[in-house]
Coordinates of N, CA and C in Angstrom, one line a residue:
M1 N 59.2 -75.5 177.4 CA 59.5 -76.2 178.8 C 60.4 -77.5 178.4
V2 N 61.8 -77.7 178.7 CA 62.6 -78.6 178.7 C 62.6 -79.2 179.8
L3 N 62.5 -80.5 179.6 CA 62.5 -81.4 181.0 C 63.9 -82.3 180.8
D4 N 64.7 -81.8 181.6 CA 66.3 -82.6 181.4 C 66.2 -83.9 181.8
G5 N 65.2 -84.9 181.7 CA 65.4 -86.3 182.0 C 64.0 -86.2 182.9
P6 N 64.0 -87.6 183.5 CA 62.7 -87.6 184.4 C 62.7 -86.9 185.5
I7 N 61.5 -86.5 185.8 CA 61.0 -85.5 186.8 C 60.3 -86.2 187.9
S8 N 60.0 -85.6 189.1 CA 59.3 -86.0 190.0 C 57.6 -85.9 189.9
L9 N 56.9 -86.8 190.5 CA 55.6 -86.8 190.2 C 54.9 -85.5 190.9
S10 N 55.5 -84.8 191.9 CA 54.7 -83.5 192.2 C 55.1 -82.6 191.1
L11 N 56.4 -82.6 190.6 CA 56.5 -81.5 189.6 C 55.7 -81.8 188.4
E12 N 55.4 -83.0 187.9 CA 54.5 -83.3 186.8 C 53.2 -82.8 187.1
S13 N 52.8 -83.0 188.7 CA 51.0 -82.4 188.7 C 51.4 -81.0 188.6
V14 N 52.4 -80.0 189.0 CA 52.8 -78.7 188.6 C 52.5 -78.3 187.1
I15 N 53.2 -79.0 186.6 CA 53.1 -79.1 184.8 C 51.7 -79.2 184.1
D16 N 51.0 -80.3 184.7 CA 49.6 -80.8 184.5 C 48.7 -79.5 184.8
K17 N 48.9 -78.9 186.0 CA 48.1 -77.6 186.4 C 48.1 -76.5 185.3
W18 N 49.4 -76.4 184.9 CA 49.6 -74.9 184.6 C 49.5 -75.1 182.9
Q19 N 49.4 -76.3 182.2 CA 49.0 -76.8 180.8 C 47.7 -76.7 180.6
E20 N 46.7 -76.2 181.8 CA 45.4 -76.0 181.3 C 45.1 -74.6 181.0
V21 N 46.0 -73.8 181.6 CA 46.0 -72.2 181.3 C 47.2 -71.4 180.7
L22 N 48.2 -72.2 180.2 CA 49.3 -71.7 179.6 C 49.6 -72.7 178.2
P23 N 49.9 -72.1 177.3 CA 50.7 -72.5 176.1 C 51.6 -73.4 176.2
L24 N 52.2 -74.5 177.0 CA 53.3 -75.0 177.3 C 53.5 -76.0 176.0
K25 N 54.6 -75.7 175.5 CA 55.2 -77.1 174.6 C 56.4 -77.5 175.2
L26 N 56.1 -78.8 175.7 CA 57.0 -79.7 176.3 C 58.2 -80.4 175.5
I27 N 59.1 -80.4 176.0 CA 60.3 -81.3 175.3 C 60.7 -82.5 176.2
R28 N 60.5 -83.4 176.4 CA 60.9 -84.3 177.4 C 62.0 -85.3 176.7
L29 N 63.2 -84.9 177.3 CA 64.3 -85.8 177.2 C 64.6 -87.0 177.9
D30 N 64.8 -88.2 177.4 CA 64.9 -89.5 178.1 C 65.7 -89.6 179.3
S31 N 67.0 -88.8 179.2 CA 67.9 -89.0 180.3 C 68.6 -87.8 180.6
N32 N 69.0 -87.2 181.8 CA 69.7 -85.8 182.0 C 70.9 -85.6 181.0
V33 N 70.9 -84.5 180.1 CA 72.0 -84.5 178.9 C 72.9 -83.3 179.5
G34 N 72.3 -82.6 180.5 CA 73.2 -81.4 180.7 C 72.6 -79.9 180.3
L35 N 72.9 -78.9 180.9 CA 72.4 -77.7 180.6 C 72.5 -77.3 179.1
G36 N 73.6 -77.5 178.5 CA 74.1 -76.9 176.7 C 73.0 -77.7 175.9
R37 N 73.0 -79.1 176.3 CA 72.2 -79.9 175.3 C 70.8 -79.7 175.4
A38 N 70.4 -79.5 176.8 CA 69.0 -79.2 176.9 C 68.4 -77.8 176.4
L39 N 69.2 -77.0 176.8 CA 68.9 -75.9 175.9 C 68.7 -75.5 174.4
N40 N 70.0 -76.6 173.7 CA 69.7 -76.4 172.3 C 68.4 -77.5 172.3
A41 N 68.0 -78.2 172.9 CA 66.9 -79.1 172.5 C 65.7 -78.0 172.7
G42 N 65.5 -77.0 173.7 CA 64.6 -76.3 173.6 C 64.6 -75.1 172.5
L43 N 65.8 -74.9 172.2 CA 65.6 -73.7 171.1 C 65.5 -74.1 170.0
A44 N 65.8 -75.6 169.6 CA 65.2 -76.2 168.3 C 63.6 -75.9 168.0
K45 N 63.0 -76.0 169.2 CA 61.6 -75.8 169.2 C 60.9 -74.5 169.2
C46 N 61.9 -73.6 169.6 CA 61.1 -72.3 169.5 C 60.8 -71.7 168.2
S47 N 59.6 -71.2 167.9 CA 59.1 -70.9 166.9 C 59.2 -69.3 166.4
F48 N 59.9 -68.5 167.3 CA 59.9 -67.4 166.8 C 61.6 -66.8 166.9
D49 N 61.6 -65.7 166.6 CA 63.4 -65.4 166.2 C 63.7 -64.9 167.4
I50 N 62.9 -64.3 168.4 CA 63.2 -63.7 169.7 C 62.7 -64.6 170.7
V51 N 64.0 -65.3 171.5 CA 63.7 -66.3 172.5 C 64.2 -65.8 173.9
F52 N 63.4 -65.6 175.1 CA 63.6 -65.1 176.0 C 64.4 -66.2 177.1
R53 N 65.4 -66.3 177.8 CA 65.8 -67.1 178.4 C 65.2 -66.9 179.8
M54 N 65.3 -68.1 180.7 CA 64.5 -68.2 182.0 C 64.8 -69.3 182.7
D55 N 64.9 -68.9 183.8 CA 65.3 -70.4 185.1 C 63.8 -70.6 185.5
T56 N 63.8 -71.7 186.4 CA 62.3 -72.0 186.8 C 62.3 -71.3 188.2
D57 N 63.3 -70.9 188.7 CA 63.3 -70.3 190.2 C 63.2 -69.1 190.5
D58 N 63.3 -68.5 189.2 CA 63.4 -67.0 189.1 C 61.9 -66.1 189.1
V59 N 61.7 -65.0 189.1 CA 60.5 -64.3 188.9 C 60.8 -63.1 188.3
C60 N 59.8 -63.0 187.0 CA 59.6 -61.8 186.2 C 59.1 -61.0 186.7
S61 N 59.6 -59.5 186.4 CA 58.7 -58.3 186.5 C 57.4 -58.4 185.6
P62 N 56.2 -57.9 186.0 CA 55.1 -58.2 184.9 C 55.3 -57.5 183.6
Y63 N 56.3 -56.2 183.6 CA 56.7 -55.8 182.4 C 58.0 -56.1 181.4
R64 N 58.5 -57.3 181.9 CA 59.8 -57.5 181.4 C 59.6 -57.8 179.8
F65 N 58.7 -58.6 179.5 CA 59.0 -58.9 178.0 C 58.4 -57.7 177.4
E66 N 57.4 -56.6 177.7 CA 57.1 -55.8 177.0 C 58.1 -54.9 177.0
K67 N 58.8 -54.8 177.8 CA 59.8 -53.5 177.8 C 61.0 -54.3 176.9
Q68 N 61.4 -55.6 177.1 CA 62.6 -55.9 176.0 C 62.0 -55.9 174.5
M69 N 60.5 -56.6 174.4 CA 60.3 -56.5 173.1 C 60.6 -54.9 172.5
L70 N 59.9 -54.1 173.3 CA 59.9 -52.4 172.6 C 61.3 -52.2 172.3
F71 N 62.1 -52.6 173.3 CA 63.8 -52.0 173.1 C 64.2 -52.7 171.7
F72 N 63.9 -54.3 171.3 CA 64.3 -54.7 169.9 C 63.6 -54.3 168.8
S73 N 62.1 -53.6 168.9 CA 61.5 -52.9 168.1 C 62.1 -51.6 167.6
K74 N 62.9 -50.9 168.6 CA 63.7 -49.7 168.4 C 65.0 -49.9 168.0
N75 N 65.2 -51.2 168.1 CA 67.0 -51.4 168.0 C 67.1 -52.5 167.2
P76 N 66.4 -52.9 166.0 CA 66.5 -54.2 165.3 C 67.7 -54.8 165.0
T77 N 69.0 -53.9 165.0 CA 70.5 -54.6 165.0 C 71.0 -55.3 166.3
V78 N 70.2 -55.4 167.2 CA 70.5 -55.7 168.5 C 70.7 -57.3 168.5
S79 N 71.4 -58.3 169.0 CA 71.2 -59.8 168.8 C 71.0 -60.1 170.3
I80 N 71.6 -59.5 171.5 CA 71.4 -59.9 172.8 C 70.9 -58.7 173.6
L81 N 69.8 -59.0 174.7 CA 69.1 -58.0 175.5 C 69.0 -58.7 176.9
G82 N 69.6 -57.8 178.0 CA 69.5 -58.6 179.2 C 69.4 -57.3 180.2
T83 N 68.9 -57.4 181.2 CA 68.6 -56.4 182.2 C 69.5 -56.7 183.3
N84 N 69.1 -55.6 184.6 CA 69.7 -55.9 185.9 C 68.7 -57.0 186.5
T85 N 69.2 -57.5 187.6 CA 68.4 -58.5 188.4 C 68.5 -57.8 190.1
Y86 N 67.4 -58.1 190.9 CA 67.4 -58.2 192.2 C 67.6 -59.5 192.7
E87 N 68.4 -59.6 193.7 CA 68.2 -61.1 194.2 C 67.8 -61.4 195.4
F88 N 67.2 -62.5 195.6 CA 66.6 -62.6 197.1 C 66.5 -64.2 197.4
D89 N 66.4 -64.2 198.8 CA 66.7 -65.5 199.3 C 65.2 -66.7 199.5
H90 N 64.3 -65.9 199.7 CA 63.0 -66.5 200.1 C 61.6 -65.9 199.4
S91 N 62.0 -64.4 199.4 CA 60.8 -63.7 199.4 C 61.1 -62.5 198.1
I92 N 60.4 -62.5 197.2 CA 60.8 -61.6 196.0 C 60.7 -60.0 196.6
E93 N 59.9 -60.1 198.0 CA 59.7 -58.8 198.7 C 61.1 -58.2 199.6
I94 N 61.5 -59.2 199.7 CA 63.1 -58.8 200.6 C 64.3 -59.1 199.6
S95 N 64.5 -58.0 198.9 CA 65.9 -58.5 198.0 C 66.9 -57.9 198.9
H96 N 68.0 -58.4 198.9 CA 69.2 -58.3 199.4 C 70.4 -57.6 199.0
A97 N 69.9 -57.7 197.2 CA 71.1 -57.0 196.6 C 70.4 -57.0 195.2
M98 N 71.2 -56.0 194.3 CA 71.0 -56.0 192.8 C 72.2 -56.4 192.3
R99 N 72.4 -56.9 191.0 CA 73.3 -57.3 190.2 C 73.1 -56.6 188.9
C100 N 74.0 -55.2 188.9 CA 74.0 -54.4 187.9 C 74.9 -54.6 186.4
V101 N 74.5 -54.7 185.3 CA 75.5 -54.9 184.3 C 75.5 -53.7 183.5
P102 N 76.6 -53.3 182.6 CA 76.5 -52.3 181.5 C 75.6 -52.8 180.5
S103 N 75.2 -51.0 180.3 CA 74.2 -50.9 179.3 C 74.3 -50.9 177.7
K104 N 75.6 -50.3 177.9 CA 76.1 -50.0 176.1 C 77.2 -51.0 175.8
H105 N 77.1 -51.0 174.2 CA 77.6 -52.3 173.5 C 79.3 -52.2 174.0
V106 N 79.7 -51.2 173.9 CA 81.4 -51.1 174.3 C 81.6 -51.3 175.7
D107 N 80.9 -51.1 176.4 CA 81.0 -50.8 178.0 C 80.6 -52.6 178.3
I108 N 79.7 -53.0 177.6 CA 79.5 -54.6 177.8 C 80.9 -55.4 177.5
V109 N 81.2 -55.2 176.3 CA 82.2 -56.2 175.7 C 83.6 -55.7 176.7
K110 N 83.7 -54.6 177.1 CA 85.0 -54.5 178.0 C 84.7 -55.3 179.3
Y111 N 83.7 -55.1 179.6 CA 83.1 -56.0 181.0 C 83.3 -57.4 181.0
A112 N 82.8 -57.9 179.8 CA 82.8 -59.3 179.3 C 84.4 -60.0 179.7
K113 N 85.5 -59.2 179.4 CA 86.5 -59.4 179.4 C 87.2 -59.7 181.0
K114 N 86.3 -59.6 181.7 CA 86.4 -60.0 183.2 C 85.5 -60.5 184.0
R115 N 84.3 -60.2 183.7 CA 82.7 -60.9 184.2 C 81.8 -61.1 183.3
C116 N 80.9 -62.0 183.6 CA 80.0 -62.2 182.6 C 79.1 -61.2 182.7
P117 N 78.7 -60.6 181.5 CA 78.2 -59.0 181.3 C 76.8 -59.0 181.0
F118 N 76.1 -60.4 181.3 CA 74.4 -60.5 181.2 C 74.0 -61.4 182.5
N119 N 72.8 -61.0 183.0 CA 72.2 -61.7 184.0 C 71.4 -62.8 183.1
H120 N 71.9 -63.9 182.7 CA 71.5 -64.9 182.0 C 69.9 -65.0 181.8
M121 N 69.7 -65.0 183.1 CA 68.2 -65.6 183.2 C 67.1 -64.2 183.1
T122 N 67.9 -63.3 182.4 CA 67.2 -61.7 181.8 C 67.4 -61.8 180.5
V123 N 68.3 -62.6 179.9 CA 68.3 -62.7 178.5 C 67.2 -62.8 177.6
A124 N 67.0 -61.9 176.5 CA 66.3 -62.4 175.3 C 67.5 -61.9 174.2
F125 N 67.3 -63.0 173.2 CA 68.4 -63.0 172.0 C 67.8 -63.5 171.0
K126 N 68.2 -63.0 169.6 CA 68.0 -63.5 168.6 C 68.3 -64.9 168.1
K127 N 67.4 -65.8 167.5 CA 67.7 -67.2 167.6 C 68.6 -67.4 166.6
E128 N 68.5 -66.8 165.4 CA 69.2 -67.0 164.4 C 70.8 -66.5 164.8
S129 N 71.0 -65.5 165.7 CA 72.4 -64.9 165.7 C 73.2 -66.0 166.9
V130 N 72.2 -66.9 167.7 CA 72.7 -67.8 168.5 C 73.0 -69.2 167.6
L131 N 72.4 -69.3 167.0 CA 72.3 -70.8 166.2 C 73.8 -70.5 165.2
N132 N 74.0 -69.2 164.7 CA 75.1 -68.9 164.2 C 76.6 -69.0 164.8
A133 N 76.3 -69.1 166.2 CA 77.5 -68.8 167.1 C 77.5 -70.2 167.6
G134 N 76.8 -71.1 167.0 CA 77.1 -72.5 167.5 C 76.3 -73.4 168.5
G135 N 75.5 -72.4 168.7 CA 74.4 -72.7 170.0 C 75.1 -72.8 171.0
Y136 N 74.2 -73.4 172.1 CA 75.0 -73.7 173.4 C 75.8 -75.0 173.2
Q137 N 76.8 -74.8 173.7 CA 77.9 -76.0 173.9 C 78.4 -76.5 175.1
S138 N 79.1 -77.4 175.3 CA 79.3 -78.2 176.6 C 80.4 -77.4 177.4
N139 N 80.2 -76.0 177.6 CA 81.0 -75.4 178.6 C 80.4 -75.7 180.1
F140 N 81.0 -76.6 180.7 CA 80.1 -76.9 182.1 C 80.2 -75.5 183.0
L141 N 78.9 -75.1 183.3 CA 78.9 -73.9 184.1 C 79.0 -72.9 183.8
Y142 N 79.4 -72.8 182.4 CA 79.5 -71.6 181.4 C 79.0 -71.6 180.3
E143 N 77.6 -72.1 180.2 CA 77.1 -72.5 179.1 C 77.0 -70.9 178.2
D144 N 76.0 -70.1 179.3 CA 75.7 -68.7 178.7 C 76.8 -68.1 178.5
Y145 N 77.6 -67.6 179.6 CA 78.8 -67.1 179.5 C 79.8 -67.1 178.0
A146 N 80.0 -68.5 177.8 CA 80.6 -68.6 176.7 C 80.1 -68.5 175.4
L147 N 78.6 -68.5 175.4 CA 77.7 -68.3 174.2 C 77.9 -66.8 173.9
W148 N 77.9 -65.7 175.0 CA 77.9 -64.5 174.7 C 79.4 -64.0 174.1
V149 N 80.2 -64.5 174.8 CA 81.5 -64.0 174.1 C 81.6 -64.6 172.8
R150 N 81.3 -66.0 172.1 CA 81.4 -66.4 170.8 C 80.6 -65.2 170.0
M151 N 79.2 -65.2 170.6 CA 78.8 -64.4 169.9 C 78.8 -62.9 169.6
I152 N 79.6 -61.9 170.6 CA 80.6 -61.1 170.8 C 81.7 -60.8 169.7
C153 N 82.5 -62.0 169.6 CA 83.5 -62.2 168.7 C 83.0 -62.5 167.4
Q154 N 81.9 -62.8 167.1 CA 81.1 -63.0 165.7 C 80.4 -61.6 165.1
G155 N 80.5 -60.5 166.0 CA 80.1 -59.1 165.7 C 79.0 -58.9 166.3
A156 N 78.3 -59.6 167.0 CA 76.5 -59.4 167.4 C 76.9 -57.8 168.2
E157 N 76.0 -57.3 168.0 CA 75.5 -56.1 168.9 C 74.7 -56.6 170.0
V158 N 75.0 -55.9 170.9 CA 74.5 -56.2 172.5 C 74.5 -55.1 173.2
A159 N 73.2 -55.4 174.2 CA 72.9 -54.1 175.0 C 72.1 -54.8 176.3
N160 N 72.3 -54.3 177.4 CA 71.2 -54.0 178.9 C 70.5 -52.8 178.9
L161 N 69.3 -53.5 179.8 CA 68.4 -52.5 179.8 C 68.9 -52.2 181.7
N162 N 69.1 -50.8 181.7 CA 69.3 -50.5 183.1 C 68.3 -50.2 184.0
E163 N 67.8 -51.6 184.5 CA 66.9 -51.4 185.4 C 66.6 -52.7 185.7
P164 N 66.3 -53.6 186.8 CA 65.8 -54.9 187.2 C 64.6 -55.4 186.7
L165 N 64.4 -56.4 185.9 CA 63.1 -57.0 185.7 C 63.3 -58.4 185.8
V166 N 64.2 -58.8 186.6 CA 63.6 -60.3 187.3 C 64.0 -60.2 188.4
H167 N 63.9 -61.1 189.5 CA 64.0 -61.3 190.8 C 64.7 -62.7 190.6
A168 N 66.1 -62.9 190.9 CA 66.7 -64.0 191.0 C 66.9 -64.4 192.0
R169 N 66.6 -65.9 192.4 CA 66.7 -66.7 193.8 C 68.0 -67.4 194.0
V170 N 68.7 -66.5 195.0 CA 69.9 -67.2 195.4 C 70.1 -67.9 196.5
G171 N 68.7 -67.7 197.4 CA 68.7 -68.4 198.7 C 68.4 -70.0 198.6
N172 N 68.9 -70.5 197.4 CA 68.9 -72.1 197.1 C 70.1 -72.7 197.0
G173 N 71.1 -71.6 197.9 CA 72.8 -72.0 197.9 C 73.4 -71.9 196.7
M174 N 73.0 -71.2 195.6 CA 73.7 -70.9 194.4 C 74.9 -70.1 194.5
E175 N 75.1 -69.4 195.6 CA 76.3 -68.6 196.0 C 77.7 -69.6 196.2
R176 N 77.0 -70.5 197.2 CA 77.9 -71.4 197.8 C 78.2 -72.5 196.7
R177 N 77.3 -73.1 195.7 CA 77.5 -74.1 194.7 C 78.8 -73.5 193.7
R178 N 78.8 -72.4 193.6 CA 79.8 -71.6 192.4 C 81.1 -71.9 193.2
G179 N 81.5 -73.0 193.2 CA 83.0 -73.3 193.7 C 83.2 -74.8 193.8
G180 N 84.7 -74.8 194.1 CA 84.7 -76.3 194.3 C 86.0 -76.6 193.0
W181 N 86.7 -77.7 193.0 CA 87.5 -78.0 192.0 C 87.0 -77.9 190.5
Q182 N 85.8 -78.8 190.4 CA 85.2 -78.6 189.2 C 84.7 -77.6 188.7
Y183 N 84.6 -76.8 189.4 CA 84.1 -74.9 189.0 C 85.5 -74.2 188.4
A184 N 86.4 -74.9 189.5 CA 87.8 -73.9 188.9 C 88.2 -74.6 188.0
L185 N 88.1 -75.9 187.4 CA 88.8 -76.3 186.4 C 87.9 -76.0 184.9
S186 N 86.6 -76.0 185.2 CA 85.7 -75.4 184.0 C 86.3 -74.0 184.1
E187 N 86.2 -73.0 184.8 CA 86.6 -71.7 184.8 C 88.0 -71.5 183.9
Y188 N 89.2 -72.4 184.5 CA 90.1 -72.2 183.8 C 90.1 -72.4 182.3
R189 N 89.5 -73.5 182.1 CA 89.2 -74.1 180.5 C 88.3 -72.9 179.7
S190 N 87.6 -72.3 180.4 CA 86.7 -71.2 179.9 C 87.4 -70.2 179.4
Q191 N 88.1 -69.5 180.2 CA 88.9 -68.6 180.1 C 90.2 -68.9 179.2
L192 N 90.4 -70.1 179.0 CA 91.7 -70.4 178.1 C 91.0 -70.3 176.7
D193 N 89.3 -70.6 176.5 CA 88.8 -70.8 175.2 C 89.1 -69.3 174.8
F194 N 88.6 -68.3 175.7 CA 88.4 -67.0 175.5 C 89.5 -66.5 174.9
Y195 N 90.7 -66.6 175.4 CA 92.2 -66.4 174.9 C 92.2 -67.0 173.3
R196 N 92.0 -68.5 173.4 CA 92.3 -68.7 171.8 C 91.2 -68.1 171.0
L197 N 90.2 -67.5 171.1 CA 88.9 -67.3 170.3 C 89.5 -65.6 170.0
G198 N 90.5 -65.3 170.7 CA 91.2 -63.7 170.3 C 90.4 -62.9 171.3
F199 N 89.4 -63.2 172.3 CA 88.7 -62.3 172.8 C 89.7 -61.5 174.1
L200 N 90.7 -62.6 174.7 CA 91.5 -62.1 175.8 C 92.6 -62.2 175.1
N201 N 93.8 -61.0 175.9 CA 94.9 -61.2 175.5 C 95.7 -62.1 176.5
R202 N 97.0 -62.4 176.4 CA 97.9 -63.0 177.4 C 97.6 -62.3 178.8
T203 N 97.9 -61.1 179.0 CA 97.8 -60.6 180.4 C 96.2 -60.5 180.6
E204 N 95.3 -60.5 180.0 CA 94.1 -60.6 180.8 C 93.7 -61.8 181.0
L205 N 94.2 -63.2 180.2 CA 93.9 -64.2 180.5 C 94.6 -64.3 182.1
L206 N 95.7 -64.2 182.3 CA 96.4 -64.5 183.5 C 95.9 -63.8 184.6
M207 N 95.4 -62.5 184.3 CA 95.0 -61.7 185.5 C 93.5 -62.3 185.9
N208 N 93.2 -62.7 184.8 CA 91.5 -63.3 185.1 C 91.6 -64.5 185.8
L209 N 92.5 -65.7 185.6 CA 93.0 -66.9 186.3 C 93.1 -66.4 187.9
M210 N 94.1 -65.3 188.0 CA 94.9 -65.1 189.3 C 93.6 -64.7 190.2
L211 N 92.6 -63.9 189.6 CA 91.3 -63.5 190.3 C 90.1 -64.1 190.8
R212 N 90.0 -64.9 189.7 CA 88.7 -65.6 189.9 C 89.0 -67.1 190.4
L213 N 90.0 -67.6 190.0 CA 90.2 -69.3 190.6 C 90.6 -69.1 192.1
P214 N 91.4 -68.3 192.6 CA 91.0 -68.5 194.0 C 89.5 -68.6 194.8
V215 N 88.7 -67.6 194.2 CA 87.2 -67.4 194.7 C 86.5 -69.0 194.8
R216 N 86.8 -69.5 193.3 CA 86.1 -70.6 193.4 C 86.7 -71.8 194.1
L217 N 87.7 -71.7 194.8 CA 88.3 -72.6 195.9 C 88.1 -72.0 197.5
L218 N 87.5 -71.4 197.5 CA 87.2 -70.6 198.9 C 86.4 -71.4 199.5
P219 N 85.9 -71.7 200.9 CA 84.6 -72.1 201.5 C 83.4 -71.6 201.2
G220 N 82.2 -72.3 201.0 CA 81.2 -71.9 200.4 C 80.7 -70.8 201.3
E221 N 80.7 -70.7 202.3 CA 80.1 -69.5 203.0 C 80.9 -68.1 202.8
V222 N 82.2 -68.3 202.7 CA 83.4 -67.0 202.8 C 83.0 -66.7 201.4
R223 N 82.7 -67.5 200.0 CA 82.4 -67.3 198.9 C 81.0 -66.2 198.6
K224 N 80.0 -66.6 199.7 CA 78.9 -66.1 199.6 C 79.1 -64.9 200.1
F225 N 80.0 -64.6 201.4 CA 80.2 -63.5 201.8 C 80.8 -62.4 200.4
V226 N 81.9 -62.8 199.8 CA 82.5 -62.3 198.8 C 81.6 -61.8 197.8
Y227 N 80.8 -62.4 197.4 CA 79.6 -62.1 196.4 C 78.7 -61.2 196.8
R228 N 78.6 -61.0 197.9 CA 77.3 -59.9 198.6 C 78.0 -58.7 199.0
K229 N 79.2 -58.9 199.5 CA 80.0 -57.9 199.9 C 80.7 -57.1 198.8
F230 N 81.3 -57.9 198.0 CA 82.0 -56.9 197.2 C 81.3 -57.2 195.5
L231 N 80.7 -57.9 195.0 CA 80.1 -58.1 193.9 C 79.0 -57.6 193.4
R232 N 78.1 -57.0 194.8 CA 77.0 -56.5 194.4 C 76.8 -55.1 194.8
R233 N 75.4 -54.7 194.7 CA 75.0 -53.2 195.3 C 74.1 -53.8 196.7

């Protein structure tokens, strides 16, 4: 568990409670360094080759780790494995959407040219493969997506399980926050990086910018409507 800078006393009390029953390994950073550097700090302390990505406000299926580990045991050449997600606002009992992603390698690579091909909070990956791709970098708001593309460009084999194994919380304003000029600028820079890597050709780059940048500049409630009406099941 990485603490990206100081946290509140209430959160410290939660950690104290669960340290009594879980083998938590705490990495305390003196100041907030941002997602990419914080993830790298955690990755450096991971003891095993397979690492599971997780966000603090999402909820795993009881079978998530069992099913993903079983897939790795049967498919040892795979470096990244994700799953679909249920999305909920306040209770996992009431999911309003499912975000589905392709399951086969060739389809994931094709999909990645237009949208992020993994639900990042569901991903398990080979630590060595991530480090070989340079680890997480300072791609503001695109740390995961940029890492997946770099790994694919290096020949990593990837897959998704065609079932939702994580409940992702979006009722915290996630959809509304995914916009604004800072987000649009990061989108532009990331797409340009994908082009420079050779992952996108010029036509794909221009099409992505034409389709994606306007969504980032929509009012928050309108962007939330677009996500739920057109980009989810």
